[in-house]
Short mmCIF file of N, CA and C in Angstrom, two decimals:
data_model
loop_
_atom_site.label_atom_id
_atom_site.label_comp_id
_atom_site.label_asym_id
_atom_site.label_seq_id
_atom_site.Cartn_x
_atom_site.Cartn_y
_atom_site.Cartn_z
N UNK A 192 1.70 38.31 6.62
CA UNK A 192 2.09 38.02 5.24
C UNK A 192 0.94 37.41 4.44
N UNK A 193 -0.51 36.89 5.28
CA UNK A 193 -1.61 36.61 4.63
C UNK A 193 -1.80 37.09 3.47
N UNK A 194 -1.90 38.66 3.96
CA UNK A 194 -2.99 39.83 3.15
C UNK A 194 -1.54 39.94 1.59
N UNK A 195 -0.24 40.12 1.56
CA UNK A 195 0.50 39.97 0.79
C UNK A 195 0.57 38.76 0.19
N UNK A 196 0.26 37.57 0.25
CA UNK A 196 0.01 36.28 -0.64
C UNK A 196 -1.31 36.58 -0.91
N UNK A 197 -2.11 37.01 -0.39
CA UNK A 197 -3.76 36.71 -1.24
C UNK A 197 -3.36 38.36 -2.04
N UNK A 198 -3.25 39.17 -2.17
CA UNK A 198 -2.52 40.23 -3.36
C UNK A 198 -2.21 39.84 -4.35
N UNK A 199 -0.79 38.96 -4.00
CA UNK A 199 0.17 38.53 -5.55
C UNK A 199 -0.88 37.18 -5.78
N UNK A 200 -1.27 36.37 -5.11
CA UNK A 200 -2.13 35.55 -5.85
C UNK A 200 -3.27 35.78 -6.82
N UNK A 201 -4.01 36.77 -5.88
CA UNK A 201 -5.62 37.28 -6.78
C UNK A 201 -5.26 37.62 -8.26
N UNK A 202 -3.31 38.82 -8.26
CA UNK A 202 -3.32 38.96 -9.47
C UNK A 202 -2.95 37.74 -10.81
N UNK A 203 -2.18 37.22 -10.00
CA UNK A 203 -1.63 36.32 -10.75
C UNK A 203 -3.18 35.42 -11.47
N UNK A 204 -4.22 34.72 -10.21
CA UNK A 204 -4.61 34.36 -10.71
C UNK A 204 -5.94 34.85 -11.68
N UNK A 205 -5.98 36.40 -11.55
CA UNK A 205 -7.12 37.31 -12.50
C UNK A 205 -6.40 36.77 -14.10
N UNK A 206 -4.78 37.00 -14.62
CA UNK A 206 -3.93 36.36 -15.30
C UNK A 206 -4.62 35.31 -15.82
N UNK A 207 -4.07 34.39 -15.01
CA UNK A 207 -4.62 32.93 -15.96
C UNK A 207 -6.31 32.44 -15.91
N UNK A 208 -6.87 33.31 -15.34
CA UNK A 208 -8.51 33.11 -15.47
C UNK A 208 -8.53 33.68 -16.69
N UNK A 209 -8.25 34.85 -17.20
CA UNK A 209 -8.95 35.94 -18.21
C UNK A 209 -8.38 35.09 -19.62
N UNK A 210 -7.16 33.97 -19.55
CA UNK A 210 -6.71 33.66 -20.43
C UNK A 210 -7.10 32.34 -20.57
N UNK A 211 -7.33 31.74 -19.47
CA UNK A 211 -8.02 30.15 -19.66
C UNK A 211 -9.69 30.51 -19.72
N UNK A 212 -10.50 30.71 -19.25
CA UNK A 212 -12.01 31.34 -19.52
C UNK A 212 -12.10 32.32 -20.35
N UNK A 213 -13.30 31.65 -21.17
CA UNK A 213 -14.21 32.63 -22.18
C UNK A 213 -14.74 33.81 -21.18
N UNK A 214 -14.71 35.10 -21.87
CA UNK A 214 -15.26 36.04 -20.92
C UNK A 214 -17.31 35.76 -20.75
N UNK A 215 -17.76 36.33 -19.79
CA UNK A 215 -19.14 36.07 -19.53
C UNK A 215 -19.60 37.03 -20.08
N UNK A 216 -20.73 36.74 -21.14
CA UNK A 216 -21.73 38.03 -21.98
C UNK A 216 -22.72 37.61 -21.48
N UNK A 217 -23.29 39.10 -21.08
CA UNK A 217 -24.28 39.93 -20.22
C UNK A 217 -25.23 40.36 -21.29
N UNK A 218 -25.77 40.82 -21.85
CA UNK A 218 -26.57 41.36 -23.20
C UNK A 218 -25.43 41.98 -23.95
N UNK A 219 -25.27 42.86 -23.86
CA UNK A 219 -24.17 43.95 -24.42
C UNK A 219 -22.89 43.99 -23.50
N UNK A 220 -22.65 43.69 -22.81
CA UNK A 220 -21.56 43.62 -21.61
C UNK A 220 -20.80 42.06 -21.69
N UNK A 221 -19.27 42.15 -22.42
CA UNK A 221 -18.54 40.76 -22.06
C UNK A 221 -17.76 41.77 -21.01
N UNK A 222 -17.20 40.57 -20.54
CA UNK A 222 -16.61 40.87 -18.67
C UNK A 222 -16.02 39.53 -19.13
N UNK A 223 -14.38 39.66 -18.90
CA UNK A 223 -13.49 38.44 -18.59
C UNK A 223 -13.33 38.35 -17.30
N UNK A 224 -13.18 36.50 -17.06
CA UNK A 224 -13.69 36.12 -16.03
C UNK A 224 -12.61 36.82 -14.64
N UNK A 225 -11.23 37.15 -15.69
CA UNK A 225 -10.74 37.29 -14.15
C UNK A 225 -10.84 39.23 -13.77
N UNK A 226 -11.87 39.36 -14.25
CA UNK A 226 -12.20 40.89 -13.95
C UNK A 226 -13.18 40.98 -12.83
N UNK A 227 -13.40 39.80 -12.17
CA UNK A 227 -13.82 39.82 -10.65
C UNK A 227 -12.85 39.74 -9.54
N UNK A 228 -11.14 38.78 -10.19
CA UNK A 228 -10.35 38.99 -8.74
C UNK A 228 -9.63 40.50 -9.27
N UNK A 229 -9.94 41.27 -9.84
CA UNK A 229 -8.85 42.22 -10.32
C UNK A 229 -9.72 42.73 -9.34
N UNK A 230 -11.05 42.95 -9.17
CA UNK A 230 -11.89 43.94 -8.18
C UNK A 230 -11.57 43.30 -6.86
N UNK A 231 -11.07 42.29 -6.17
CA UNK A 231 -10.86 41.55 -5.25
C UNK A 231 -9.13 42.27 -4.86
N UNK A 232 -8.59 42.58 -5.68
CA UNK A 232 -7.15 42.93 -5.85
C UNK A 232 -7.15 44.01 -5.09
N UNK A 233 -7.75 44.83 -5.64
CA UNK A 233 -7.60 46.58 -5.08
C UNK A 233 -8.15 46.21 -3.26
N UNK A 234 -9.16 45.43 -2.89
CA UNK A 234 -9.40 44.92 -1.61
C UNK A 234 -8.12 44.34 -0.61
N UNK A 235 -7.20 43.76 -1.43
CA UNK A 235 -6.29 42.85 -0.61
C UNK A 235 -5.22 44.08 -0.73
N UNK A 236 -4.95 45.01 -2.16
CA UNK A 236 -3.87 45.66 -1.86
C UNK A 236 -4.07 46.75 -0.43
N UNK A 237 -5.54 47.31 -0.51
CA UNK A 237 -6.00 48.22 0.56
C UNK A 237 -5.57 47.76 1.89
N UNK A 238 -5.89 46.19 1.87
CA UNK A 238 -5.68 46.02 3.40
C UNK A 238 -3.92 45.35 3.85
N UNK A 239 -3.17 45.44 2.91
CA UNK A 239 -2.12 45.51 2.72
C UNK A 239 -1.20 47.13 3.70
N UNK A 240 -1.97 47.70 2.51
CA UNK A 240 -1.43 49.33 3.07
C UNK A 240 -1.76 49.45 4.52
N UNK A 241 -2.63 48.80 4.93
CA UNK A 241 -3.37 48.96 6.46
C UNK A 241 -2.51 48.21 7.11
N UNK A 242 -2.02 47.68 6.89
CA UNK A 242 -1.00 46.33 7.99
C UNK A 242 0.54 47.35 7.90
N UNK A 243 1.00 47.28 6.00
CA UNK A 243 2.34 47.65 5.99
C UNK A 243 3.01 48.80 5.92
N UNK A 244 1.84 50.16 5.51
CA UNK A 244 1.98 51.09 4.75
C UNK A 244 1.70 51.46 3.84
N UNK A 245 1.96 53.34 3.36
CA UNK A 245 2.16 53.11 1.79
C UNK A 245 3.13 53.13 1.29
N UNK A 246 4.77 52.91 1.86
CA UNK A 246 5.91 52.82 1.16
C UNK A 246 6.22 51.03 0.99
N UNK A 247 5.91 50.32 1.98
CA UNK A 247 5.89 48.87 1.68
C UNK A 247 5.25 48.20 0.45
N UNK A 248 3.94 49.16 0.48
CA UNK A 248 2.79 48.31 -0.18
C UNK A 248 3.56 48.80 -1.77
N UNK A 249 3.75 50.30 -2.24
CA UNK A 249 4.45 50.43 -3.73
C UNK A 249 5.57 49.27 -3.80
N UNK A 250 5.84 48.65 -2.85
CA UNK A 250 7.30 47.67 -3.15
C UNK A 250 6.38 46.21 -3.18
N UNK A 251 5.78 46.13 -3.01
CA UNK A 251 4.17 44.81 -2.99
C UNK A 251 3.98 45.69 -4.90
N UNK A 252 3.51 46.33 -5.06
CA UNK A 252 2.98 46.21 -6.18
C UNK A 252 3.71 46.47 -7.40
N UNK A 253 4.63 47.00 -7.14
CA UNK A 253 6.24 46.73 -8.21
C UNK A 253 6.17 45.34 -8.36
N UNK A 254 6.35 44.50 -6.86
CA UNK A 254 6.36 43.13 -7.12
C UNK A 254 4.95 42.27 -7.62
N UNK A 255 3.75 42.65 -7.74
CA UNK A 255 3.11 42.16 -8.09
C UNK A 255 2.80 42.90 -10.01
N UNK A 256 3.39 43.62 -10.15
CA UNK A 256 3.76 44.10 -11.79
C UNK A 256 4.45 43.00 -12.43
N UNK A 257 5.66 43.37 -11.40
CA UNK A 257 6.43 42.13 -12.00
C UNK A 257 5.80 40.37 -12.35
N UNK A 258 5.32 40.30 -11.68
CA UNK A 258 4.81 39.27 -11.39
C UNK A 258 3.84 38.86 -12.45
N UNK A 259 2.96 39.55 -12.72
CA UNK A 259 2.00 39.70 -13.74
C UNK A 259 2.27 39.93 -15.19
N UNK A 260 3.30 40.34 -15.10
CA UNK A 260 4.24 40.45 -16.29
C UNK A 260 4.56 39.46 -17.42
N UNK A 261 5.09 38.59 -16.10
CA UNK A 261 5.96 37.26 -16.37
C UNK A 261 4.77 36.28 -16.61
N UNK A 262 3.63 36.54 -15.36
CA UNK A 262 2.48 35.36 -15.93
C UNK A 262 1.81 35.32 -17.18
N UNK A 263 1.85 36.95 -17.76
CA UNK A 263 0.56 36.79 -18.81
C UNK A 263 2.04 36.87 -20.06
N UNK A 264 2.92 36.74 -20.03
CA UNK A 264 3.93 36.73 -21.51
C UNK A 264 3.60 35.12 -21.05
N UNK A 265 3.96 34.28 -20.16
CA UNK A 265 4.20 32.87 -20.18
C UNK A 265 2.77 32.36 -20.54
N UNK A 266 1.55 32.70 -20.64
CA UNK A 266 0.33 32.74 -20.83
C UNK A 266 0.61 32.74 -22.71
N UNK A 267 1.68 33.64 -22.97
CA UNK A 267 1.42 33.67 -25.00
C UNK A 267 0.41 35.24 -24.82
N UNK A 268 0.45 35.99 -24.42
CA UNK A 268 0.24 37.13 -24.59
C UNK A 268 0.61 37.85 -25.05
N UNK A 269 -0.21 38.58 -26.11
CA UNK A 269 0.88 39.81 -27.06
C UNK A 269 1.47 40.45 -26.37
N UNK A 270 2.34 41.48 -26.55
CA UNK A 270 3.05 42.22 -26.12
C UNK A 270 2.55 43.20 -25.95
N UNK A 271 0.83 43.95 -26.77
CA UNK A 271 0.37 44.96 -26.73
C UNK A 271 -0.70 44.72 -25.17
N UNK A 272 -1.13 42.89 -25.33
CA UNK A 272 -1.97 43.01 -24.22
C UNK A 272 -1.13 42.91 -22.60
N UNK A 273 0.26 42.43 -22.58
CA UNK A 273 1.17 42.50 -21.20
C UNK A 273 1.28 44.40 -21.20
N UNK A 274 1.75 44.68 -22.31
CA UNK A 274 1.66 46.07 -21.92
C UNK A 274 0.27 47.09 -21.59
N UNK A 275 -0.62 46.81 -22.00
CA UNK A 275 -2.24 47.48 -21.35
C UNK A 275 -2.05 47.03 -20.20
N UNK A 276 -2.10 45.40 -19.59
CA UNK A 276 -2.36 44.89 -18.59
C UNK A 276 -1.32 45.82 -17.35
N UNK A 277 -0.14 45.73 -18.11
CA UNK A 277 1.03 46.98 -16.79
C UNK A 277 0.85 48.07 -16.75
N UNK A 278 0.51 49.07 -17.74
CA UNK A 278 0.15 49.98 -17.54
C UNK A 278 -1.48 50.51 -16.89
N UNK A 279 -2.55 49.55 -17.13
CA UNK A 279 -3.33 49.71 -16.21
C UNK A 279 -3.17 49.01 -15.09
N UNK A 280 -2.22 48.41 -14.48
CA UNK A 280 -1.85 47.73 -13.27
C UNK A 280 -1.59 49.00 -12.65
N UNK A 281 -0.31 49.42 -13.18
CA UNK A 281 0.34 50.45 -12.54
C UNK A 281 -0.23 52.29 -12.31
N UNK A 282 -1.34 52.33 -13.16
CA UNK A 282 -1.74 53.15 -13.06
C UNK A 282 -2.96 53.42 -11.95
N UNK A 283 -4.15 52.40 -12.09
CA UNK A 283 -4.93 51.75 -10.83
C UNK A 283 -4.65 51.66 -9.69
N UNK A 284 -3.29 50.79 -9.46
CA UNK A 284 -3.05 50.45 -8.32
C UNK A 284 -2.27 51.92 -7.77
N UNK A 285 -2.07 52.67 -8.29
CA UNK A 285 -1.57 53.69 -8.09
C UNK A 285 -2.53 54.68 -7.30
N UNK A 286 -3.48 55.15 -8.09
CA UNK A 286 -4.49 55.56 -7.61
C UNK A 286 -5.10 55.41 -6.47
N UNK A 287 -5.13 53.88 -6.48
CA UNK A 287 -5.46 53.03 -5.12
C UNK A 287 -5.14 53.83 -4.33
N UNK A 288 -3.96 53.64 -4.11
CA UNK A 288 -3.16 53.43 -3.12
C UNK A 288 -3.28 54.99 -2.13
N UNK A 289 -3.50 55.89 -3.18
CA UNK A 289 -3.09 57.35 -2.98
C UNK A 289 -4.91 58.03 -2.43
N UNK A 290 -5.19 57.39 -3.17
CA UNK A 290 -6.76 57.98 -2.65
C UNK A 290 -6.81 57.48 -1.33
N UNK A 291 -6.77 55.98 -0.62
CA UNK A 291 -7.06 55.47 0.12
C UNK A 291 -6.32 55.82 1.58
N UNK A 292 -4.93 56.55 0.81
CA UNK A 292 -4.02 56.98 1.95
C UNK A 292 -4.95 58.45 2.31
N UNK A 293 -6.09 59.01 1.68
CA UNK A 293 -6.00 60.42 2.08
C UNK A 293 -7.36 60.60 1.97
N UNK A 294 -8.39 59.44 2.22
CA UNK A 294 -8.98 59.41 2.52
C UNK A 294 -9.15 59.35 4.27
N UNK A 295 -9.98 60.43 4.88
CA UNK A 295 -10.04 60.12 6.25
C UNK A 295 -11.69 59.74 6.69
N UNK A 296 -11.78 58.37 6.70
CA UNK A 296 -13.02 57.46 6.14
C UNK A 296 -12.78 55.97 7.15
N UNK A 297 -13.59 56.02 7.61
CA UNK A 297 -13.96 54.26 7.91
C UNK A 297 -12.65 53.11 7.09
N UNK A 298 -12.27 52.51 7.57
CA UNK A 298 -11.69 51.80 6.33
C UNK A 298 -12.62 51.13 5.11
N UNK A 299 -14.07 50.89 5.67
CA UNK A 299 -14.85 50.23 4.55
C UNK A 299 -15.28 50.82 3.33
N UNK A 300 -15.00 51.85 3.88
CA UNK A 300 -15.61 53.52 2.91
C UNK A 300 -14.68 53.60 2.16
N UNK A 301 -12.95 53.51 2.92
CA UNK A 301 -12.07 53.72 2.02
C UNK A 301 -11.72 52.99 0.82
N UNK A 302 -11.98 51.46 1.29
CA UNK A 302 -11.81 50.36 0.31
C UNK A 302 -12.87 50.13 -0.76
N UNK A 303 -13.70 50.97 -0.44
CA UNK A 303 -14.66 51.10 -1.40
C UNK A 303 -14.55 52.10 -2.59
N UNK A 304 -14.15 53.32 -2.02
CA UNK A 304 -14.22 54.45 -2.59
C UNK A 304 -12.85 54.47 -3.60
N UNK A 305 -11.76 54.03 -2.72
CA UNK A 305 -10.68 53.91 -3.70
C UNK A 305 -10.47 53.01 -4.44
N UNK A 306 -11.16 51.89 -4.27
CA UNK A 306 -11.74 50.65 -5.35
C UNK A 306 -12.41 51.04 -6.33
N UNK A 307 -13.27 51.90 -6.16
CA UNK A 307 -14.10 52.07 -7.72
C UNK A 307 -13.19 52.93 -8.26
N UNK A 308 -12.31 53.74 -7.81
CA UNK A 308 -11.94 54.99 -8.94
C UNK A 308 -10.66 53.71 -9.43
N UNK A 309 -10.10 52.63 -8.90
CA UNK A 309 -8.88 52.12 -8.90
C UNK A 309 -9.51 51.00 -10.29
N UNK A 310 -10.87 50.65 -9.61
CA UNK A 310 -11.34 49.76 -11.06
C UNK A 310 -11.75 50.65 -12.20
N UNK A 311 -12.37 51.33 -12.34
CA UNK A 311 -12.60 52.50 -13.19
C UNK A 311 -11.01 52.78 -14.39
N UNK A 312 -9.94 53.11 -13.66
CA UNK A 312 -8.98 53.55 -14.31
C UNK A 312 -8.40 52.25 -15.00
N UNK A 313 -8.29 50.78 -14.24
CA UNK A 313 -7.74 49.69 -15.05
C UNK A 313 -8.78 49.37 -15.60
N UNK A 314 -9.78 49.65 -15.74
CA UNK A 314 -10.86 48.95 -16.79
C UNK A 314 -10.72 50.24 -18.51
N UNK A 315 -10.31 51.47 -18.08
CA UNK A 315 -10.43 52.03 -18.93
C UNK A 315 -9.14 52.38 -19.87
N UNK A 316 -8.30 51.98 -18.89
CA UNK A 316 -6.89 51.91 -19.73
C UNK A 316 -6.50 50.57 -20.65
N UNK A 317 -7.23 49.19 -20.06
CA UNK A 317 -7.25 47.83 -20.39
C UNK A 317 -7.61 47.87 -21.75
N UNK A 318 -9.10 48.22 -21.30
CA UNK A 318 -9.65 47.98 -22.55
C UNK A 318 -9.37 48.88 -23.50
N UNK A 319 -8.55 50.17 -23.89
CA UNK A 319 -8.67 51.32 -25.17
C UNK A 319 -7.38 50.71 -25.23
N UNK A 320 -5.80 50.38 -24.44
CA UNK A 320 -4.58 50.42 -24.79
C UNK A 320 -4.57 48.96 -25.44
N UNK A 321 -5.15 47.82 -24.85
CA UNK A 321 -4.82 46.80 -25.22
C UNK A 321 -6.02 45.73 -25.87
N UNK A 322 -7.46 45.73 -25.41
CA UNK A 322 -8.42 45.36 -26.84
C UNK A 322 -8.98 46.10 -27.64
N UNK A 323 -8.89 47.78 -27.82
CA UNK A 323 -9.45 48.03 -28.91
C UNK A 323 -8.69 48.19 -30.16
N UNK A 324 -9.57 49.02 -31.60
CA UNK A 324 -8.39 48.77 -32.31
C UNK A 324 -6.75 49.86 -31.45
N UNK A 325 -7.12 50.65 -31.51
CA UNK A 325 -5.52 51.23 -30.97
C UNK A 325 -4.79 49.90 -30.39
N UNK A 326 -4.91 49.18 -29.80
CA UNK A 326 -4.18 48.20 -29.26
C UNK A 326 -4.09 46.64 -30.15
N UNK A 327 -4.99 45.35 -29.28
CA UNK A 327 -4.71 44.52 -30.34
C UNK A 327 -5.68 44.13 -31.02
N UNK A 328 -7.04 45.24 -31.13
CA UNK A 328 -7.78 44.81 -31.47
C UNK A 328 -8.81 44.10 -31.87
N UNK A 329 -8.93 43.43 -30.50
CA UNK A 329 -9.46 42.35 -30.17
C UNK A 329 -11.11 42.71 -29.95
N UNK A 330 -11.78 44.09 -29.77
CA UNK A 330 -12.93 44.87 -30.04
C UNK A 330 -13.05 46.33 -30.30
N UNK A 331 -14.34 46.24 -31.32
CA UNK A 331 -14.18 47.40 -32.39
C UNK A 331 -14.41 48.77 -31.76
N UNK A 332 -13.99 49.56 -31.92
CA UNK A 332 -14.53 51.24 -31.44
C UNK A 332 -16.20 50.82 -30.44
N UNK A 333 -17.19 50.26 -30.97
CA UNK A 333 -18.42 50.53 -30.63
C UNK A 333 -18.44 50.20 -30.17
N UNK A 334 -17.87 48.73 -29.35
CA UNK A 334 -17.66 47.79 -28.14
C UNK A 334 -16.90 48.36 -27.08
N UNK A 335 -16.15 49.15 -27.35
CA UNK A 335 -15.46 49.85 -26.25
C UNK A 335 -16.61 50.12 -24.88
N UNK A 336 -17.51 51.19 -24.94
CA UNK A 336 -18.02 51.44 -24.19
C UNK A 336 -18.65 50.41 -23.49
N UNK A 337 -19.52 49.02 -23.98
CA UNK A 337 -19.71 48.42 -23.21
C UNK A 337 -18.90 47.34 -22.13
N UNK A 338 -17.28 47.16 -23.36
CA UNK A 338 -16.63 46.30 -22.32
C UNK A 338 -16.18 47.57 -21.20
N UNK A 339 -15.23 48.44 -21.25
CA UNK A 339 -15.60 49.16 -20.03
C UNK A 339 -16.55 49.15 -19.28
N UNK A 340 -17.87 49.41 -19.39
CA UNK A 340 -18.90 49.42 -18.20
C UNK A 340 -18.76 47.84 -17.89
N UNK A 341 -18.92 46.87 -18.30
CA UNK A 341 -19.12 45.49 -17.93
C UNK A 341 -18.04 45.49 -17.00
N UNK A 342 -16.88 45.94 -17.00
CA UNK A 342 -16.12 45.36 -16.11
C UNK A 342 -16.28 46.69 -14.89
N UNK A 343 -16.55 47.36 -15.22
CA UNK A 343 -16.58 48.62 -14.13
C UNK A 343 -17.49 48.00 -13.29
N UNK A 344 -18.81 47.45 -13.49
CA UNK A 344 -19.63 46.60 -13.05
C UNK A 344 -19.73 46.04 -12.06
N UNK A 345 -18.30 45.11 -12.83
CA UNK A 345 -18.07 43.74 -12.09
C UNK A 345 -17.37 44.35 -10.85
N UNK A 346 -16.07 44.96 -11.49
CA UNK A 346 -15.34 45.67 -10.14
C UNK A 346 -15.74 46.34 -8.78
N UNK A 347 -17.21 47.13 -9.29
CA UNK A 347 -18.15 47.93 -8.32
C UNK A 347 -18.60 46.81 -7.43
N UNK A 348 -19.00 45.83 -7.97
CA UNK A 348 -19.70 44.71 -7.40
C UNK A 348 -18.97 44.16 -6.21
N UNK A 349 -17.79 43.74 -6.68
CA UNK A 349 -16.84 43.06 -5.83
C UNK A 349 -16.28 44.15 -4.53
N UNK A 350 -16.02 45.31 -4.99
CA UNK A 350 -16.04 46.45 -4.14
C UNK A 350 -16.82 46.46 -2.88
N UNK A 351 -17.83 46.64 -3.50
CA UNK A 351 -19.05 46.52 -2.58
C UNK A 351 -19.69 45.71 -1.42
N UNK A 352 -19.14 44.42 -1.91
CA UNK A 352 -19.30 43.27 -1.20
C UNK A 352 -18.25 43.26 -0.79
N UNK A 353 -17.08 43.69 -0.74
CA UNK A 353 -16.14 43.44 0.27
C UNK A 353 -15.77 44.95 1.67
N UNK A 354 -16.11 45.92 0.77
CA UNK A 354 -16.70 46.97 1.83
C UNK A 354 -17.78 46.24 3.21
N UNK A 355 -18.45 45.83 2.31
CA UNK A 355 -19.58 45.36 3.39
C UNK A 355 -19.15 44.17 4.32
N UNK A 356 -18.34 43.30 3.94
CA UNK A 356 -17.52 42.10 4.55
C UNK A 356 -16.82 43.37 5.37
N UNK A 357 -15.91 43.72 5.18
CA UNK A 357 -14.88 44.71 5.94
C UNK A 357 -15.67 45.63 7.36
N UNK A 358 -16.80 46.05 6.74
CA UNK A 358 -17.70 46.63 7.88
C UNK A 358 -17.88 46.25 9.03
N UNK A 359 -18.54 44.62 8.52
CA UNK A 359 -18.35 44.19 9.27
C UNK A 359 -17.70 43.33 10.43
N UNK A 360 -16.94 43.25 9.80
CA UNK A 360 -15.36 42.23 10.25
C UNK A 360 -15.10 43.16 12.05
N UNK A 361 -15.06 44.97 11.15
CA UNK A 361 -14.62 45.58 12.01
C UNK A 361 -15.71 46.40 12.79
N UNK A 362 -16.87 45.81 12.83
CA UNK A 362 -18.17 46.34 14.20
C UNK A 362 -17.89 45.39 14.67
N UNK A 363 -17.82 43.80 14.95
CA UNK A 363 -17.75 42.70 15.64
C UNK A 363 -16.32 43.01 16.15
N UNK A 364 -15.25 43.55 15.81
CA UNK A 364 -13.88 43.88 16.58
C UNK A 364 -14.16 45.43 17.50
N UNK A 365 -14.73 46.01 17.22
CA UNK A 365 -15.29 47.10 17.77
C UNK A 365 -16.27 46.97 19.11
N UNK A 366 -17.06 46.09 19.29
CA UNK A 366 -18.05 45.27 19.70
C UNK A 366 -17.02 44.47 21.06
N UNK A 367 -16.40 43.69 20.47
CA UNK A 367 -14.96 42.97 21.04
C UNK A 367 -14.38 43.72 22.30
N UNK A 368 -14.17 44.58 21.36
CA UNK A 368 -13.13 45.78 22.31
C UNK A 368 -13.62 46.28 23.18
N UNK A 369 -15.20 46.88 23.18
CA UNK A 369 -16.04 47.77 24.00
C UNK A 369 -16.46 46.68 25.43
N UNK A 370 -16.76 45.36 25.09
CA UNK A 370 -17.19 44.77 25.93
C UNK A 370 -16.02 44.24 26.97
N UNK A 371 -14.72 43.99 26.16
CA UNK A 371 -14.13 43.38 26.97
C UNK A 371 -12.89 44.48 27.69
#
């Protein structure tokens, strides 16, 4: 039940980071702060699916929708930004979930590979449904492109480094096994 509390936590707390912290500007790149556990997210949901499934884990991320829901309206969140935030929840984690099931890959490969397309899609639905103008307008048409990449970035980043944590987690269990 670890890997399912560090899930609903990371999201919850990507939530109240992105809303209590100023986002971090890069030159041309703002990145809100909690757009590093959202890349941490797709990591915990992956190894979720690895313990429970993929029919458990859609009932983990219904509940972590929900969940996220309730944090960022109680946060004072418009209604345009809870709705970007669920619909790129639900769309991402979706993806996740489905690439990673059909991927036949290392798990580190998998959590990687279905991490970037999983950050990719909530970074690009986030930012056009719910800060640009179409949404609440919170940045203009020309900013679009860079807050997308900034957080695609960030997400790749966190990806990456946890691929590589994961690698190795599982050569030292591999290692384990062979010797003993």
């Amino acid at each position: 039940m670890l890997r399912v509390f560090l899930y609903l936590i990371s999201i919850v707390s990507a939530n109240v980071i992105t809303a209590a912290i100023m986002p971090l500007e890069i030159g041309i790149f703002i990145i809100p702060m909690g757009t590093f556990l959202i890349g941490a997210t797709f990591i915990f949901r992956d190894l979720v699916q690895n313990k429970y499934g993929r029919g458990q884990t859609y009932l983990f991320i219904i509940t972590a929708l929900v969940l996220s829901g309730v944090v960022s309206s109680l946060l004072g969140d418009s209604l345009m930004i809870v709705t970007a935030s669920a619909l790129s929840f639900i769309i991402s984690e979706t993806a996740d979930t489905e690439i990673y099931t059909r991927l036949k890959l290392p798990i580190a490969w998998r959590v990687f590979y279905s991490g970037i397309v999983g950050g990719l899609l909530d970074s690009v639905v986030f930012v056009i449904v719910g800060l640009s103008p179409l949404g609440a307008g919170f940045i203009p048409w020309e900013a679009v492109p860079a807050a997308i990449l900034g957080q695609v970035i960030a997400k790749t980043v966190i990806q990456l480094i946890g691929a590589l944590v994961l690698n190795q987690v599982y050569v030292v269990k591999a290692r384990r096994v062979s010797m003993g």
